CSV table of C-alpha atoms and ligand atoms in Angstrom, one decimal:
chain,number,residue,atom,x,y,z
A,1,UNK,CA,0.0,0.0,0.0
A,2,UNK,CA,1.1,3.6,-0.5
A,3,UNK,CA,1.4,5.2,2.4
A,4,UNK,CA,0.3,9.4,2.6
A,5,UNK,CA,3.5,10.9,1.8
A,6,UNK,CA,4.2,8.2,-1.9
A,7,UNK,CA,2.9,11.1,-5.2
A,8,UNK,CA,2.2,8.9,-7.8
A,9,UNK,CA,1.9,11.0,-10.8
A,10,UNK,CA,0.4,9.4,-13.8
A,11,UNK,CA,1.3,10.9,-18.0
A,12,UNK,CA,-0.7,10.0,-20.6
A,13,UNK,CA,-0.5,11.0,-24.1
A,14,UNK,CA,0.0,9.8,-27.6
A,15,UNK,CA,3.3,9.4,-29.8
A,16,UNK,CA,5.8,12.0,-29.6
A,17,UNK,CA,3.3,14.6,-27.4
A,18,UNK,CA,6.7,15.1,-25.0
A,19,UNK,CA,5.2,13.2,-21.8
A,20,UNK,CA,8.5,11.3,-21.6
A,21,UNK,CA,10.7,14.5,-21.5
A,22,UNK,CA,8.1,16.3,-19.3
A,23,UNK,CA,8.4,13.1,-17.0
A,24,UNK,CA,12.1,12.7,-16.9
A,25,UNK,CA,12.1,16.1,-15.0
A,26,UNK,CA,9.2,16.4,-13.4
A,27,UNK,CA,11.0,13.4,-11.5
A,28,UNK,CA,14.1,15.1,-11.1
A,29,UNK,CA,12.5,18.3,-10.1
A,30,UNK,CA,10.1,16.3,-7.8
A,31,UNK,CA,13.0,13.6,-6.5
A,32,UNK,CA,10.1,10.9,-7.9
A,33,UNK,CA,11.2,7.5,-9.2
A,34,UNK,CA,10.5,7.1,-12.9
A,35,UNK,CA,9.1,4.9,-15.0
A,36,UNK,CA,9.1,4.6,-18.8
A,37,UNK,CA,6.1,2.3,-19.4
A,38,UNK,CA,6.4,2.4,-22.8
A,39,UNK,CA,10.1,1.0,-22.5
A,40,UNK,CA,8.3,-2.8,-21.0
A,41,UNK,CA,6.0,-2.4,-24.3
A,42,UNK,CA,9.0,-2.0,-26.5
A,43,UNK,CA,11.0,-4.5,-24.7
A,44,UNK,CA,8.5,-7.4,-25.3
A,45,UNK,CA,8.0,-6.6,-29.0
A,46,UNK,CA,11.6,-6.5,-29.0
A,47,UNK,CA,11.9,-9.9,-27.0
A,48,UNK,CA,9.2,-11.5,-29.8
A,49,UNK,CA,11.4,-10.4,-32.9
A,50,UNK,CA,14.9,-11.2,-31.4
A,51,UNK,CA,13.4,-15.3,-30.4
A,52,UNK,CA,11.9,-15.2,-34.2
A,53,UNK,CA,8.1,-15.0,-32.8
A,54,UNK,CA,5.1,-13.8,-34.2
A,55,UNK,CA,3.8,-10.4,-32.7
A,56,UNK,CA,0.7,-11.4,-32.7
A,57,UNK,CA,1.1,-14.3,-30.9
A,58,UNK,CA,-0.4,-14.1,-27.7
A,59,UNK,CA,1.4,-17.0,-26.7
A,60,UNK,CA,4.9,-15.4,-28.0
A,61,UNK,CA,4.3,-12.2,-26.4
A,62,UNK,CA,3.5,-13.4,-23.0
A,63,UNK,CA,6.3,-15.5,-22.7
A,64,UNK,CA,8.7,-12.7,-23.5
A,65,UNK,CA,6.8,-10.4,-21.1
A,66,UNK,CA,6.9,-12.8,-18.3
A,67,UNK,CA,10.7,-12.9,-19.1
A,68,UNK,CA,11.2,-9.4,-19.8
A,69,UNK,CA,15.2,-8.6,-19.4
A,70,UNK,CA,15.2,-4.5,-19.7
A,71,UNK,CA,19.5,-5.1,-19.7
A,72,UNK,CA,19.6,-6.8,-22.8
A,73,UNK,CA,18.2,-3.7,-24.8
A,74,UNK,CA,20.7,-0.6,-25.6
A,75,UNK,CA,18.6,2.7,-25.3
A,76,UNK,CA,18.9,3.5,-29.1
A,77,UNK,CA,17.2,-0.1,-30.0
A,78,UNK,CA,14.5,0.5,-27.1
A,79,UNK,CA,13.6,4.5,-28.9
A,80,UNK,CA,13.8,2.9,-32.9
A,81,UNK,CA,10.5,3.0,-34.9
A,82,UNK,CA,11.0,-1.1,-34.6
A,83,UNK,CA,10.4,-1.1,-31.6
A,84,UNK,CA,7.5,1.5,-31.0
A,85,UNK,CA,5.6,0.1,-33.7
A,86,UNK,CA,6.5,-3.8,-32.0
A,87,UNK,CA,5.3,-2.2,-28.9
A,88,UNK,CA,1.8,-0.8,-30.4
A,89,UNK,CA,1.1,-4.8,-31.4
A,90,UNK,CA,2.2,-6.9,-28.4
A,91,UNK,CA,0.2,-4.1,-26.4
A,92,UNK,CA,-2.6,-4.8,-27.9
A,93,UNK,CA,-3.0,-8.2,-26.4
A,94,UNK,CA,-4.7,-8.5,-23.0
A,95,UNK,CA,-2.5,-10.9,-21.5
A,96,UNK,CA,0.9,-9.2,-22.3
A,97,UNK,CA,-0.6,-6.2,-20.2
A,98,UNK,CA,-1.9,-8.2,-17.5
A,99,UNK,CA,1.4,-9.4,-17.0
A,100,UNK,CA,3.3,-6.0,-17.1
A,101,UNK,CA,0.5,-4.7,-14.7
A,102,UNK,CA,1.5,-5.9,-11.1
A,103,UNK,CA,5.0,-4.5,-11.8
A,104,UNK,CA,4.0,-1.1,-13.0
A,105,UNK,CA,2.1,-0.8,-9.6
A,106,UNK,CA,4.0,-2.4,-7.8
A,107,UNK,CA,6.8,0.6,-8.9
A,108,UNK,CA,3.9,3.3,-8.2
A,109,UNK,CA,3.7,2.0,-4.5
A,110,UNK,CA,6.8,1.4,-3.5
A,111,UNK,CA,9.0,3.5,-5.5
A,112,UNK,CA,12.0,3.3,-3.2
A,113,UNK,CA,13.3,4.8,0.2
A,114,UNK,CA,15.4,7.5,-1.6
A,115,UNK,CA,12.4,9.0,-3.5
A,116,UNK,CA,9.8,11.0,-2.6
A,117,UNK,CA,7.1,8.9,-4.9
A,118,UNK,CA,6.9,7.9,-8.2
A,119,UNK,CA,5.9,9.1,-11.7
A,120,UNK,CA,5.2,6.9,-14.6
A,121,UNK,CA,4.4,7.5,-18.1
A,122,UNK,CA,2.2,5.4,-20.8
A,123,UNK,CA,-1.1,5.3,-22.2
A,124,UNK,CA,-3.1,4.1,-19.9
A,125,UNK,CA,-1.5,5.3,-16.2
A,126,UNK,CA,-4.4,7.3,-15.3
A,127,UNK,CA,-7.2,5.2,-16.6
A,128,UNK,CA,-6.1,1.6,-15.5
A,129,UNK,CA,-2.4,1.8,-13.5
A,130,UNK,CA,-2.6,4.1,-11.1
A,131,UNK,CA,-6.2,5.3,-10.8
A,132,UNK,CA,-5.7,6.6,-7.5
A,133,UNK,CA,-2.3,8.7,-8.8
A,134,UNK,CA,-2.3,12.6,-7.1
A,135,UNK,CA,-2.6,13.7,-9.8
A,136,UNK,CA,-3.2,13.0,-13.8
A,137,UNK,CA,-1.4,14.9,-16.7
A,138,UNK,CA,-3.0,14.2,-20.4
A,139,UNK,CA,-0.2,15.5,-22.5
A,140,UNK,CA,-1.6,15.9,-26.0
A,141,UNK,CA,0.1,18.2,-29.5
A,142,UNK,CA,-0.9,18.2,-33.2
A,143,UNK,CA,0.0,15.7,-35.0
A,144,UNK,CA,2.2,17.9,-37.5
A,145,UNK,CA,3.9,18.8,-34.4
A,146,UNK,CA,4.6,15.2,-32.7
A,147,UNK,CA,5.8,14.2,-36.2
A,148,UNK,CA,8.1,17.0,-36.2
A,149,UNK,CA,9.8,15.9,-32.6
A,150,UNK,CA,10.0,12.2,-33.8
A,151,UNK,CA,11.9,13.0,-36.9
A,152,UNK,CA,14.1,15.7,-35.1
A,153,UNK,CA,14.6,12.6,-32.1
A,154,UNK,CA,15.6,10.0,-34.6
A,155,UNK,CA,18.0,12.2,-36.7
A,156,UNK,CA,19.1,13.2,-33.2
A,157,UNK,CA,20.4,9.4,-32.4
A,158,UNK,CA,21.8,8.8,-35.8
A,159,UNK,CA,18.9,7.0,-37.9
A,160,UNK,CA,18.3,7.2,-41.4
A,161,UNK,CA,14.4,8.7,-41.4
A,162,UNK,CA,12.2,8.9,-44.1
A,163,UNK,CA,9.6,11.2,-43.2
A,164,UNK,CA,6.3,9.5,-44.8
A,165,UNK,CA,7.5,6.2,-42.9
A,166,UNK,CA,7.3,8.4,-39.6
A,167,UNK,CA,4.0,9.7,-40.3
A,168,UNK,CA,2.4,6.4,-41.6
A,169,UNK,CA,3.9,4.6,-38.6
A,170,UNK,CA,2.8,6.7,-35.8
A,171,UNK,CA,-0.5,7.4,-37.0
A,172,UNK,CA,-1.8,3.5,-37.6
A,173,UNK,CA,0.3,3.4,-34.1
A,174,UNK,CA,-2.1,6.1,-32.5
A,175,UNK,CA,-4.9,4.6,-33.7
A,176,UNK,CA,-4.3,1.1,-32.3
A,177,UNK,CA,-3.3,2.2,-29.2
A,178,UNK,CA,-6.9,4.5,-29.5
A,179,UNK,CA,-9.1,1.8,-31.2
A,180,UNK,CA,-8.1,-1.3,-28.6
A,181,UNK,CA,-10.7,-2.7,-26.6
A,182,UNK,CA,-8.3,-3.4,-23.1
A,183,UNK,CA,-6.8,-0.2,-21.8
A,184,UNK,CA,-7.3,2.1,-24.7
A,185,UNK,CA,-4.9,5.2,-24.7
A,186,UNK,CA,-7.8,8.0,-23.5
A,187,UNK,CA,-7.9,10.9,-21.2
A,188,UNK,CA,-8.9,10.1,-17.8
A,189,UNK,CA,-12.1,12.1,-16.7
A,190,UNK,CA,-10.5,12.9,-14.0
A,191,UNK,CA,-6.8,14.1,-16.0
A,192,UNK,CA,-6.0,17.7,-16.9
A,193,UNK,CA,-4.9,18.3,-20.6
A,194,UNK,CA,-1.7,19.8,-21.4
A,195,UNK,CA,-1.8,20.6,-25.1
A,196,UNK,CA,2.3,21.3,-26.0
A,197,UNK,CA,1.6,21.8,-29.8
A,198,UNK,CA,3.1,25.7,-28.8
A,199,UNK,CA,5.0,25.2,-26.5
A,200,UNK,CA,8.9,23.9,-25.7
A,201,UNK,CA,9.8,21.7,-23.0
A,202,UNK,CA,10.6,24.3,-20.7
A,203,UNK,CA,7.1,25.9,-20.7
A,204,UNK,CA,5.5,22.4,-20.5
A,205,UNK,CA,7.8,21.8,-17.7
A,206,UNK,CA,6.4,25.2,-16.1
A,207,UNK,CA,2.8,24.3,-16.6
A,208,UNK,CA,3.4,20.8,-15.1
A,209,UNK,CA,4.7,21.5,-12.1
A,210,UNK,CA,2.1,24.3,-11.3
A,211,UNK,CA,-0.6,21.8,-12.1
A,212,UNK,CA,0.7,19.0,-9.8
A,213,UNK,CA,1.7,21.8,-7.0
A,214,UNK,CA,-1.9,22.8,-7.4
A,215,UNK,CA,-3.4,19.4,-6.1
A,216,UNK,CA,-0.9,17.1,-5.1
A,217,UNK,CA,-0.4,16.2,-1.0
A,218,UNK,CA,2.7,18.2,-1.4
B,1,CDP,O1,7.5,7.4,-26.8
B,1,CDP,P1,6.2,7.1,-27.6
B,1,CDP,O2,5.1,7.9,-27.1
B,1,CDP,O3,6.4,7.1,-29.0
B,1,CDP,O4,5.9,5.5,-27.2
B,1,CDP,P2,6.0,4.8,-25.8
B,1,CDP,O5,5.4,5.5,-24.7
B,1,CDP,O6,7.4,4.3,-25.7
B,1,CDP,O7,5.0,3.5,-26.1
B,1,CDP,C1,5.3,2.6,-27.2
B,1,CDP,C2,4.0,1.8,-27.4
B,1,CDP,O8,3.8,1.0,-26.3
B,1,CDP,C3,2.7,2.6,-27.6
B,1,CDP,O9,2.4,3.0,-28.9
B,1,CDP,C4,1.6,1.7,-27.0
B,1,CDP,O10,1.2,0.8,-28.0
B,1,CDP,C5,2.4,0.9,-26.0
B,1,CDP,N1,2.1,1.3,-24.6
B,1,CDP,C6,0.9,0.9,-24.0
B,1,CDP,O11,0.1,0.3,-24.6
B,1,CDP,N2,0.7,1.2,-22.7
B,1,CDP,C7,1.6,2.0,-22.0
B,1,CDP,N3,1.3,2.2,-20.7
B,1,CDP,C8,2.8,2.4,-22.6
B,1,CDP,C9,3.0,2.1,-23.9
């Protein structure tokens, strides 16, 4: 159990809308452990791929979940478009999220001595993981604008982009993660919206902080 002084802080938002960089240091900021859940979605597509499965498989993908080794994957194969788009499938299936579930929460309420409480990111923090967070950021931007970030992040790290692959990936991406029956990626009712199509990560930063300072215990 979480105990009064754990904030759990729960982002939500679609491809490339900057929740990850708005977590990274809100957690800093806020000495809150963080959690990329999007990372365990990308590991297990991964995972499938690298033993020759078959994404689909709901067999394949929950045996990679169950064995999910987060040290076997460099940072640069966990960010590719490979792995995003491997994510968007092998989340798809009910099981493979069942499986990453107790962990995620498990981080959420015991996030560690040294922190102050914990922060995660995904699609589906506020709706499903940690309904009970202090409080819910929905981090949305156009998608002209999210495109715009990929692209700039993958030239950023080195890969070859082709801009119409970008756009063609994260929008049938989006819409699976929208259109899926278990844990769809949607705004919480009770989530405030943070639209960063204007704004850098500074000012999203800003907004952020006076949003959680606003209602969390803190
Ligand atoms: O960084 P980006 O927003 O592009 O993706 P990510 O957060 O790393 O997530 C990759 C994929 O994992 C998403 O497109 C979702 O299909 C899936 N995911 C999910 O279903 N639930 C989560 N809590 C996190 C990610």
């Amino acid at each position: 159990m979480a105990d009064q002084s754990n904030l759990v802080v729960a982002i939500d938002g679609p491809a490339a809308s900057g929740k990850g960089t708005l977590a990274r240091r809100l957690a800093d900021i806020l000495n809150l452990r963080y959690l990329d859940t999007g990372s365990l979605y990308r590991a297990t597509g991964l995972s499938v791929i690298r033993a020759g499965g078959d994404l689909k498989s709901e067999q394949d993908a929950v045996k990679a979940a169950e064995n999910l080794d987060l040290s076997t994957f460099s940072a640069e194969e966990l960010r590719s478009e490979e792995a995003g788009v491997a994510a968007s499938h092998v989340a798809f299936l009910p099981s493979v999220r069942a499986v990453l579930l107790d962990f995620q929460r498990s981080v959420a309420a015991n996030p560690g001595a040294d922190f102050s409480g914990a922060i995660l990111d995904g699609r589906d923090i506020g709706t499903v993981v940690c309904r009970d967070a202090d409080a819910k950021i929905f981090v949305t931007a156009a998608l002209e604008v999210r495109i715009k970030r990929r692209l700039e992040e993958l030239k950023g790290r080195g890969e070859t982009v082709i801009e119409a692959r970008v756009r063609d990936d994260m929008t049938a991406r989006d819409q699976r993660d929208r259109d899926r029956s278990v844990s769809p990626l949607k705004k919480a009712d009770d989530a405030w919206e943070l639209d960063t199509s204007g704004m850098n990560a500074d000012e999203a930063l800003a907004e952020a902080l006076g949003h959680i300072r606003g209602t969390g215990p803190q």
